[in-house]
């Protein structure tokens, strides 16, 4: 029997269910789904610890799976539902995927109370790089523009 979901609250309940089940399975407390119309294209759960992949956040895994399902890196016409406010990594992935909307239920304060302090990253990006604990530096090379020149010279490139 196919279940029809019609509201943001119902989709969010599904994201929360995925997140809760993932905790029981040894993953992190985050779940997400990519929806187009009334169809779930893909789901994702946090797999950072089980896969030793710091990018395996629920939203990123759902976006990756949805792109594979559609055969396109663009998720125009789709909505990402997440059990928690996306961190900067996931928010950036959502923007790059060109989702129509991102909808979440718990927020960064809820995540911080559970030991997931995404606020630190949001605050970090507001400060000058010179104050960051991890240096992020540009080093000039004579070849720095070679990949971009190669890209611009490709007649068959796919713009994104």
Short mmCIF file of N, CA and C in Angstrom, two decimals:
data_model
loop_
_atom_site.label_atom_id
_atom_site.label_comp_id
_atom_site.label_asym_id
_atom_site.label_seq_id
_atom_site.Cartn_x
_atom_site.Cartn_y
_atom_site.Cartn_z
N UNK A 1 0.85 -1.18 0.00
CA UNK A 1 0.00 0.00 0.00
C UNK A 1 0.89 1.24 0.00
N UNK A 2 0.67 2.13 -0.93
CA UNK A 2 1.43 3.36 -1.03
C UNK A 2 0.82 4.40 -0.10
N UNK A 3 1.69 5.03 0.68
CA UNK A 3 1.24 6.05 1.62
C UNK A 3 1.42 7.41 0.96
N UNK A 4 0.37 8.21 0.92
CA UNK A 4 0.45 9.54 0.35
C UNK A 4 0.71 10.53 1.48
N UNK A 5 1.75 11.29 1.32
CA UNK A 5 2.10 12.32 2.29
C UNK A 5 1.83 13.66 1.65
N UNK A 6 1.16 14.53 2.39
CA UNK A 6 0.74 15.78 1.77
C UNK A 6 1.22 17.03 2.47
N UNK A 7 1.88 16.91 3.60
CA UNK A 7 2.25 18.13 4.31
C UNK A 7 3.71 18.09 4.76
N UNK A 8 4.27 19.28 4.97
CA UNK A 8 5.63 19.36 5.50
C UNK A 8 5.76 18.60 6.80
N UNK A 9 4.75 18.70 7.68
CA UNK A 9 4.83 18.02 8.97
C UNK A 9 4.93 16.51 8.80
N UNK A 10 4.21 15.96 7.84
CA UNK A 10 4.27 14.51 7.61
C UNK A 10 5.63 14.09 7.07
N UNK A 11 6.18 14.88 6.14
CA UNK A 11 7.51 14.56 5.62
C UNK A 11 8.55 14.66 6.72
N UNK A 12 8.42 15.68 7.56
CA UNK A 12 9.36 15.84 8.67
C UNK A 12 9.24 14.69 9.67
N UNK A 13 8.04 14.21 9.89
CA UNK A 13 7.85 13.05 10.78
C UNK A 13 8.61 11.85 10.22
N UNK A 14 8.62 11.71 8.91
CA UNK A 14 9.37 10.61 8.29
C UNK A 14 10.87 10.80 8.48
N UNK A 15 11.35 12.03 8.35
CA UNK A 15 12.77 12.31 8.58
C UNK A 15 13.15 12.00 10.03
N UNK A 16 12.30 12.37 10.96
CA UNK A 16 12.55 12.08 12.37
C UNK A 16 12.55 10.57 12.62
N UNK A 17 11.64 9.86 11.99
CA UNK A 17 11.60 8.40 12.12
C UNK A 17 12.90 7.78 11.61
N UNK A 18 13.36 8.22 10.45
CA UNK A 18 14.62 7.72 9.90
C UNK A 18 15.78 7.99 10.85
N UNK A 19 15.82 9.18 11.42
CA UNK A 19 16.90 9.56 12.33
C UNK A 19 16.88 8.69 13.58
N UNK A 20 15.71 8.48 14.13
CA UNK A 20 15.57 7.69 15.35
C UNK A 20 15.97 6.24 15.11
N UNK A 21 15.54 5.68 13.99
CA UNK A 21 15.93 4.31 13.63
C UNK A 21 17.44 4.22 13.41
N UNK A 22 18.03 5.27 12.86
CA UNK A 22 19.47 5.26 12.61
C UNK A 22 20.26 5.22 13.92
N UNK A 23 19.77 5.89 14.93
CA UNK A 23 20.43 5.84 16.24
C UNK A 23 20.45 4.40 16.74
N UNK A 24 19.32 3.71 16.62
CA UNK A 24 19.24 2.32 17.07
C UNK A 24 20.19 1.43 16.27
N UNK A 25 20.48 1.81 15.03
CA UNK A 25 21.37 1.02 14.17
C UNK A 25 22.84 1.41 14.32
N UNK A 26 23.13 2.37 15.20
CA UNK A 26 24.51 2.76 15.43
C UNK A 26 24.97 4.00 14.70
N UNK A 27 24.07 4.67 14.02
CA UNK A 27 24.42 5.90 13.32
C UNK A 27 24.05 7.12 14.12
N UNK A 28 24.28 8.29 13.54
CA UNK A 28 23.96 9.55 14.21
C UNK A 28 22.48 9.87 14.14
N UNK A 29 22.04 10.82 14.99
CA UNK A 29 20.61 11.14 15.11
C UNK A 29 20.08 12.11 14.06
N UNK A 30 20.34 11.80 12.80
CA UNK A 30 19.91 12.69 11.72
C UNK A 30 19.34 11.87 10.56
N UNK A 31 18.23 12.34 10.00
CA UNK A 31 17.62 11.69 8.86
C UNK A 31 17.12 12.74 7.88
N UNK A 32 17.07 12.37 6.61
CA UNK A 32 16.64 13.32 5.58
C UNK A 32 16.01 12.57 4.42
N UNK A 33 15.19 13.28 3.67
CA UNK A 33 14.64 12.72 2.45
C UNK A 33 14.49 13.80 1.41
N UNK A 34 14.63 13.40 0.16
CA UNK A 34 14.43 14.31 -0.97
C UNK A 34 13.13 13.88 -1.63
N UNK A 35 12.24 14.86 -1.78
CA UNK A 35 10.90 14.60 -2.28
C UNK A 35 10.65 15.44 -3.52
N UNK A 36 10.03 14.82 -4.50
CA UNK A 36 9.56 15.55 -5.69
C UNK A 36 8.08 15.28 -5.81
N UNK A 37 7.28 16.33 -5.69
CA UNK A 37 5.82 16.14 -5.68
C UNK A 37 5.43 15.37 -4.44
N UNK A 38 4.83 14.19 -4.65
CA UNK A 38 4.48 13.34 -3.51
C UNK A 38 5.31 12.05 -3.51
N UNK A 39 6.45 12.11 -4.20
CA UNK A 39 7.32 10.92 -4.31
C UNK A 39 8.64 11.14 -3.58
N UNK A 40 9.01 10.17 -2.77
CA UNK A 40 10.32 10.19 -2.13
C UNK A 40 11.33 9.67 -3.14
N UNK A 41 12.26 10.52 -3.55
CA UNK A 41 13.30 10.09 -4.48
C UNK A 41 14.42 9.35 -3.76
N UNK A 42 14.72 9.79 -2.53
CA UNK A 42 15.81 9.18 -1.79
C UNK A 42 15.72 9.56 -0.33
N UNK A 43 16.30 8.71 0.50
CA UNK A 43 16.44 9.02 1.92
C UNK A 43 17.91 8.94 2.28
N UNK A 44 18.23 9.52 3.42
CA UNK A 44 19.60 9.45 3.91
C UNK A 44 19.62 9.54 5.41
N UNK A 45 20.58 8.89 6.00
CA UNK A 45 20.80 8.98 7.44
C UNK A 45 22.26 9.25 7.69
N UNK A 46 22.56 9.77 8.85
CA UNK A 46 23.94 10.09 9.19
C UNK A 46 24.74 8.80 9.32
N UNK A 47 25.83 8.72 8.56
CA UNK A 47 26.69 7.54 8.55
C UNK A 47 28.15 7.91 8.78
N UNK A 48 28.39 9.04 9.44
CA UNK A 48 29.75 9.53 9.66
C UNK A 48 30.60 8.49 10.38
N UNK A 49 30.14 8.00 11.52
CA UNK A 49 30.93 7.06 12.32
C UNK A 49 31.00 5.67 11.67
N UNK A 50 29.88 5.10 11.23
CA UNK A 50 29.97 3.76 10.64
C UNK A 50 30.84 3.68 9.38
N UNK A 51 30.91 4.79 8.61
CA UNK A 51 31.67 4.77 7.36
C UNK A 51 33.00 5.51 7.44
N UNK A 52 33.27 6.12 8.61
CA UNK A 52 34.47 6.94 8.76
C UNK A 52 34.56 8.01 7.68
N UNK A 53 33.42 8.60 7.37
CA UNK A 53 33.33 9.62 6.33
C UNK A 53 32.71 10.87 6.93
N UNK A 54 33.50 11.92 7.16
CA UNK A 54 32.96 13.12 7.78
C UNK A 54 31.94 13.86 6.92
N UNK A 55 31.79 13.48 5.65
CA UNK A 55 30.79 14.11 4.79
C UNK A 55 29.51 13.28 4.69
N UNK A 56 29.43 12.16 5.38
CA UNK A 56 28.28 11.27 5.26
C UNK A 56 27.14 11.71 6.17
N UNK A 57 26.79 12.99 6.07
CA UNK A 57 25.65 13.52 6.81
C UNK A 57 24.36 13.06 6.12
N UNK A 58 23.28 13.04 6.86
CA UNK A 58 22.00 12.56 6.32
C UNK A 58 21.59 13.32 5.06
N UNK A 59 21.70 14.63 5.10
CA UNK A 59 21.28 15.43 3.95
C UNK A 59 22.15 15.15 2.73
N UNK A 60 23.45 15.04 2.94
CA UNK A 60 24.36 14.78 1.83
C UNK A 60 24.10 13.40 1.24
N UNK A 61 23.89 12.40 2.08
CA UNK A 61 23.63 11.05 1.55
C UNK A 61 22.30 11.02 0.80
N UNK A 62 21.30 11.75 1.28
CA UNK A 62 20.02 11.81 0.57
C UNK A 62 20.16 12.53 -0.77
N UNK A 63 20.91 13.63 -0.77
CA UNK A 63 21.13 14.38 -2.02
C UNK A 63 21.88 13.52 -3.02
N UNK A 64 22.93 12.84 -2.58
CA UNK A 64 23.68 11.96 -3.48
C UNK A 64 22.78 10.90 -4.09
N UNK A 65 21.97 10.26 -3.26
CA UNK A 65 21.10 9.18 -3.74
C UNK A 65 20.03 9.73 -4.70
N UNK A 66 19.48 10.90 -4.40
CA UNK A 66 18.47 11.49 -5.28
C UNK A 66 19.06 11.86 -6.63
N UNK A 67 20.27 12.41 -6.62
CA UNK A 67 20.93 12.74 -7.89
C UNK A 67 21.18 11.49 -8.71
N UNK A 68 21.59 10.43 -8.06
CA UNK A 68 21.80 9.16 -8.77
C UNK A 68 20.48 8.64 -9.34
N UNK A 69 19.41 8.74 -8.56
CA UNK A 69 18.11 8.26 -9.02
C UNK A 69 17.61 9.03 -10.24
N UNK A 70 17.89 10.33 -10.26
CA UNK A 70 17.45 11.16 -11.38
C UNK A 70 18.45 11.20 -12.53
N UNK A 71 19.70 10.80 -12.25
CA UNK A 71 20.73 10.90 -13.28
C UNK A 71 21.10 12.34 -13.58
N UNK A 72 21.04 13.19 -12.56
CA UNK A 72 21.31 14.62 -12.74
C UNK A 72 21.84 15.18 -11.43
N UNK A 73 22.75 16.14 -11.50
CA UNK A 73 23.26 16.76 -10.28
C UNK A 73 22.35 17.88 -9.79
N UNK A 74 21.34 18.20 -10.57
CA UNK A 74 20.40 19.25 -10.20
C UNK A 74 19.12 18.63 -9.65
N UNK A 75 18.68 19.13 -8.51
CA UNK A 75 17.45 18.64 -7.90
C UNK A 75 16.36 19.70 -7.93
N UNK A 76 16.33 20.45 -9.02
CA UNK A 76 15.29 21.45 -9.23
C UNK A 76 13.94 20.75 -9.21
N UNK A 77 12.97 21.34 -8.51
CA UNK A 77 11.66 20.72 -8.40
C UNK A 77 11.54 19.82 -7.20
N UNK A 78 12.60 19.74 -6.40
CA UNK A 78 12.62 18.85 -5.24
C UNK A 78 12.74 19.63 -3.94
N UNK A 79 12.34 18.97 -2.86
CA UNK A 79 12.44 19.53 -1.52
C UNK A 79 13.24 18.57 -0.65
N UNK A 80 14.14 19.13 0.14
CA UNK A 80 14.88 18.34 1.13
C UNK A 80 14.21 18.53 2.48
N UNK A 81 13.82 17.43 3.10
CA UNK A 81 13.28 17.44 4.45
C UNK A 81 14.31 16.83 5.37
N UNK A 82 14.59 17.51 6.48
CA UNK A 82 15.62 17.05 7.39
C UNK A 82 15.11 17.06 8.83
N UNK A 83 15.58 16.09 9.58
CA UNK A 83 15.19 16.02 10.99
C UNK A 83 15.80 17.15 11.81
N UNK A 84 16.81 17.82 11.26
CA UNK A 84 17.48 18.91 11.99
C UNK A 84 17.96 19.96 11.00
N UNK A 85 18.11 21.16 11.49
CA UNK A 85 18.64 22.25 10.67
C UNK A 85 19.97 21.83 10.03
N UNK A 86 20.09 21.95 8.72
CA UNK A 86 21.33 21.53 8.07
C UNK A 86 22.54 22.35 8.54
N UNK A 87 23.63 21.65 8.75
CA UNK A 87 24.90 22.31 9.07
C UNK A 87 25.39 23.04 7.82
N UNK A 88 26.45 23.82 7.92
CA UNK A 88 26.94 24.53 6.74
C UNK A 88 27.30 23.61 5.57
N UNK A 89 27.85 22.42 5.85
CA UNK A 89 28.17 21.47 4.78
C UNK A 89 26.90 21.08 4.04
N UNK A 90 25.88 20.70 4.78
CA UNK A 90 24.64 20.23 4.17
C UNK A 90 23.86 21.35 3.50
N UNK A 91 23.92 22.52 4.10
CA UNK A 91 23.26 23.66 3.49
C UNK A 91 23.92 24.01 2.16
N UNK A 92 25.25 23.98 2.13
CA UNK A 92 25.96 24.24 0.87
C UNK A 92 25.62 23.19 -0.18
N UNK A 93 25.59 21.92 0.22
CA UNK A 93 25.22 20.86 -0.73
C UNK A 93 23.81 21.07 -1.27
N UNK A 94 22.92 21.52 -0.42
CA UNK A 94 21.54 21.80 -0.84
C UNK A 94 21.49 22.92 -1.87
N UNK A 95 22.27 23.95 -1.63
CA UNK A 95 22.31 25.06 -2.58
C UNK A 95 22.92 24.63 -3.91
N UNK A 96 24.02 23.87 -3.86
CA UNK A 96 24.64 23.38 -5.09
C UNK A 96 23.70 22.46 -5.86
N UNK A 97 22.87 21.70 -5.14
CA UNK A 97 21.93 20.79 -5.80
C UNK A 97 20.73 21.52 -6.40
N UNK A 98 20.60 22.79 -6.07
CA UNK A 98 19.52 23.62 -6.59
C UNK A 98 18.13 23.11 -6.19
N UNK A 99 18.04 22.68 -4.93
CA UNK A 99 16.74 22.27 -4.40
C UNK A 99 15.80 23.47 -4.36
N UNK A 100 14.52 23.22 -4.49
CA UNK A 100 13.54 24.31 -4.41
C UNK A 100 13.38 24.82 -2.99
N UNK A 101 13.43 23.89 -2.02
CA UNK A 101 13.26 24.27 -0.61
C UNK A 101 14.04 23.30 0.26
N UNK A 102 14.39 23.78 1.44
CA UNK A 102 14.96 22.94 2.50
C UNK A 102 14.09 23.17 3.73
N UNK A 103 13.56 22.09 4.30
CA UNK A 103 12.65 22.19 5.43
C UNK A 103 13.19 21.30 6.54
N UNK A 104 13.27 21.82 7.76
CA UNK A 104 13.79 21.05 8.88
C UNK A 104 12.92 21.26 10.10
N UNK A 105 13.11 20.41 11.12
CA UNK A 105 12.32 20.54 12.34
C UNK A 105 13.17 20.94 13.54
N UNK A 106 14.06 20.10 14.05
CA UNK A 106 14.93 20.52 15.15
C UNK A 106 15.90 21.58 14.61
N UNK A 107 16.43 22.43 15.51
CA UNK A 107 17.34 23.46 15.03
C UNK A 107 18.73 23.29 15.63
N UNK A 108 19.62 24.21 15.32
CA UNK A 108 21.02 24.12 15.76
C UNK A 108 21.14 24.13 17.28
N UNK A 109 20.21 24.76 17.97
CA UNK A 109 20.23 24.75 19.43
C UNK A 109 19.90 23.36 19.96
N UNK A 110 18.94 22.70 19.36
CA UNK A 110 18.60 21.32 19.74
C UNK A 110 19.79 20.40 19.50
N UNK A 111 20.45 20.57 18.36
CA UNK A 111 21.62 19.75 18.04
C UNK A 111 22.74 20.00 19.04
N UNK A 112 22.96 21.25 19.40
CA UNK A 112 24.02 21.58 20.36
C UNK A 112 23.74 20.93 21.71
N UNK A 113 22.49 20.92 22.13
CA UNK A 113 22.13 20.30 23.41
C UNK A 113 22.43 18.80 23.41
N UNK A 114 22.45 18.19 22.23
CA UNK A 114 22.75 16.77 22.11
C UNK A 114 24.22 16.51 21.81
N UNK A 115 25.04 17.56 21.80
CA UNK A 115 26.47 17.40 21.59
C UNK A 115 26.93 17.62 20.16
N UNK A 116 26.05 18.09 19.29
CA UNK A 116 26.39 18.37 17.89
C UNK A 116 26.35 19.87 17.71
N UNK A 117 27.47 20.54 17.98
CA UNK A 117 27.46 21.99 18.02
C UNK A 117 27.82 22.60 16.68
N UNK A 118 26.86 22.59 15.77
CA UNK A 118 27.04 23.20 14.45
C UNK A 118 27.20 24.71 14.56
N UNK A 119 26.77 25.27 15.69
CA UNK A 119 26.90 26.72 15.87
C UNK A 119 28.34 27.16 15.72
N UNK A 120 29.26 26.30 16.16
CA UNK A 120 30.68 26.65 16.07
C UNK A 120 31.10 26.90 14.63
N UNK A 121 30.56 26.12 13.70
CA UNK A 121 30.91 26.32 12.29
C UNK A 121 30.24 27.57 11.73
N UNK A 122 28.98 27.78 12.08
CA UNK A 122 28.31 29.00 11.63
C UNK A 122 29.07 30.23 12.13
N UNK A 123 29.48 30.19 13.39
CA UNK A 123 30.22 31.32 13.97
C UNK A 123 31.60 31.48 13.33
N UNK A 124 32.25 30.36 13.05
CA UNK A 124 33.56 30.40 12.43
C UNK A 124 33.53 31.14 11.09
N UNK A 125 32.54 30.85 10.27
CA UNK A 125 32.45 31.47 8.95
C UNK A 125 32.19 32.97 9.02
N UNK A 126 31.76 33.46 10.15
CA UNK A 126 31.54 34.90 10.31
C UNK A 126 32.83 35.63 10.68
N UNK A 127 33.86 34.89 11.07
CA UNK A 127 35.12 35.51 11.50
C UNK A 127 36.13 35.53 10.36
N UNK A 128 37.10 36.43 10.42
CA UNK A 128 38.17 36.44 9.41
C UNK A 128 38.96 35.13 9.45
N UNK A 129 39.36 34.63 8.30
CA UNK A 129 40.12 33.38 8.24
C UNK A 129 41.39 33.43 9.07
N UNK A 130 41.95 34.59 9.22
CA UNK A 130 43.19 34.71 9.98
C UNK A 130 43.01 34.33 11.45
N UNK A 131 41.76 34.25 11.92
CA UNK A 131 41.50 33.88 13.31
C UNK A 131 41.13 32.41 13.48
N UNK A 132 41.01 31.68 12.38
CA UNK A 132 40.61 30.27 12.46
C UNK A 132 41.73 29.43 13.05
N UNK A 133 41.36 28.35 13.74
CA UNK A 133 42.36 27.45 14.32
C UNK A 133 43.01 26.56 13.26
N UNK A 134 42.31 26.33 12.16
CA UNK A 134 42.87 25.59 11.03
C UNK A 134 43.19 26.59 9.94
N UNK A 135 44.45 26.76 9.60
CA UNK A 135 44.80 27.72 8.55
C UNK A 135 44.22 27.30 7.20
N UNK A 136 43.61 28.23 6.53
CA UNK A 136 43.11 28.04 5.16
C UNK A 136 43.80 29.13 4.35
N UNK A 137 44.77 28.70 3.54
CA UNK A 137 45.66 29.64 2.88
C UNK A 137 45.66 29.50 1.36
N UNK A 138 45.78 30.60 0.68
CA UNK A 138 46.00 30.57 -0.76
C UNK A 138 47.50 30.70 -0.99
N UNK A 139 48.04 29.80 -1.81
CA UNK A 139 49.45 29.86 -2.20
C UNK A 139 49.47 29.98 -3.72
N UNK A 140 50.06 31.05 -4.21
CA UNK A 140 50.09 31.29 -5.65
C UNK A 140 51.04 30.32 -6.36
N UNK A 141 50.59 29.82 -7.50
CA UNK A 141 51.43 29.00 -8.38
C UNK A 141 51.27 29.53 -9.80
N UNK A 142 52.20 29.19 -10.66
CA UNK A 142 52.10 29.67 -12.04
C UNK A 142 51.00 28.90 -12.80
N UNK A 143 50.63 27.72 -12.31
CA UNK A 143 49.62 26.90 -13.00
C UNK A 143 48.22 27.03 -12.41
N UNK A 144 48.02 27.94 -11.50
CA UNK A 144 46.75 27.99 -10.76
C UNK A 144 45.52 28.08 -11.65
N UNK A 145 45.62 28.66 -12.80
CA UNK A 145 44.45 28.86 -13.64
C UNK A 145 44.31 27.79 -14.75
N UNK A 146 45.25 26.88 -14.83
CA UNK A 146 45.24 25.86 -15.90
C UNK A 146 43.95 25.03 -15.92
N UNK A 147 43.45 24.53 -14.79
CA UNK A 147 42.20 23.77 -14.86
C UNK A 147 41.01 24.59 -15.37
N UNK A 148 40.96 25.86 -15.01
CA UNK A 148 39.87 26.70 -15.48
C UNK A 148 39.98 26.99 -16.97
N UNK A 149 41.18 27.16 -17.45
CA UNK A 149 41.38 27.35 -18.89
C UNK A 149 40.96 26.10 -19.65
N UNK A 150 41.34 24.94 -19.12
CA UNK A 150 40.94 23.68 -19.75
C UNK A 150 39.42 23.56 -19.77
N UNK A 151 38.78 23.93 -18.69
CA UNK A 151 37.32 23.90 -18.59
C UNK A 151 36.70 24.81 -19.63
N UNK A 152 37.15 26.04 -19.71
CA UNK A 152 36.57 26.99 -20.64
C UNK A 152 36.79 26.59 -22.10
N UNK A 153 37.82 25.82 -22.37
CA UNK A 153 38.11 25.36 -23.73
C UNK A 153 37.30 24.15 -24.15
N UNK A 154 36.57 23.56 -23.22
CA UNK A 154 35.74 22.39 -23.56
C UNK A 154 34.41 22.85 -24.13
N UNK A 155 34.15 22.52 -25.36
CA UNK A 155 32.88 22.90 -25.99
C UNK A 155 31.72 22.10 -25.41
N UNK A 156 32.00 20.91 -24.88
CA UNK A 156 30.93 20.03 -24.37
C UNK A 156 30.72 20.14 -22.86
N UNK A 157 31.24 21.17 -22.23
CA UNK A 157 31.11 21.28 -20.78
C UNK A 157 29.64 21.49 -20.38
N UNK A 158 29.30 20.97 -19.22
CA UNK A 158 27.97 21.14 -18.66
C UNK A 158 28.06 22.22 -17.60
N UNK A 159 27.41 23.33 -17.83
CA UNK A 159 27.47 24.44 -16.89
C UNK A 159 26.75 24.08 -15.61
N UNK A 160 27.32 24.51 -14.52
CA UNK A 160 26.63 24.39 -13.24
C UNK A 160 27.01 25.51 -12.35
#
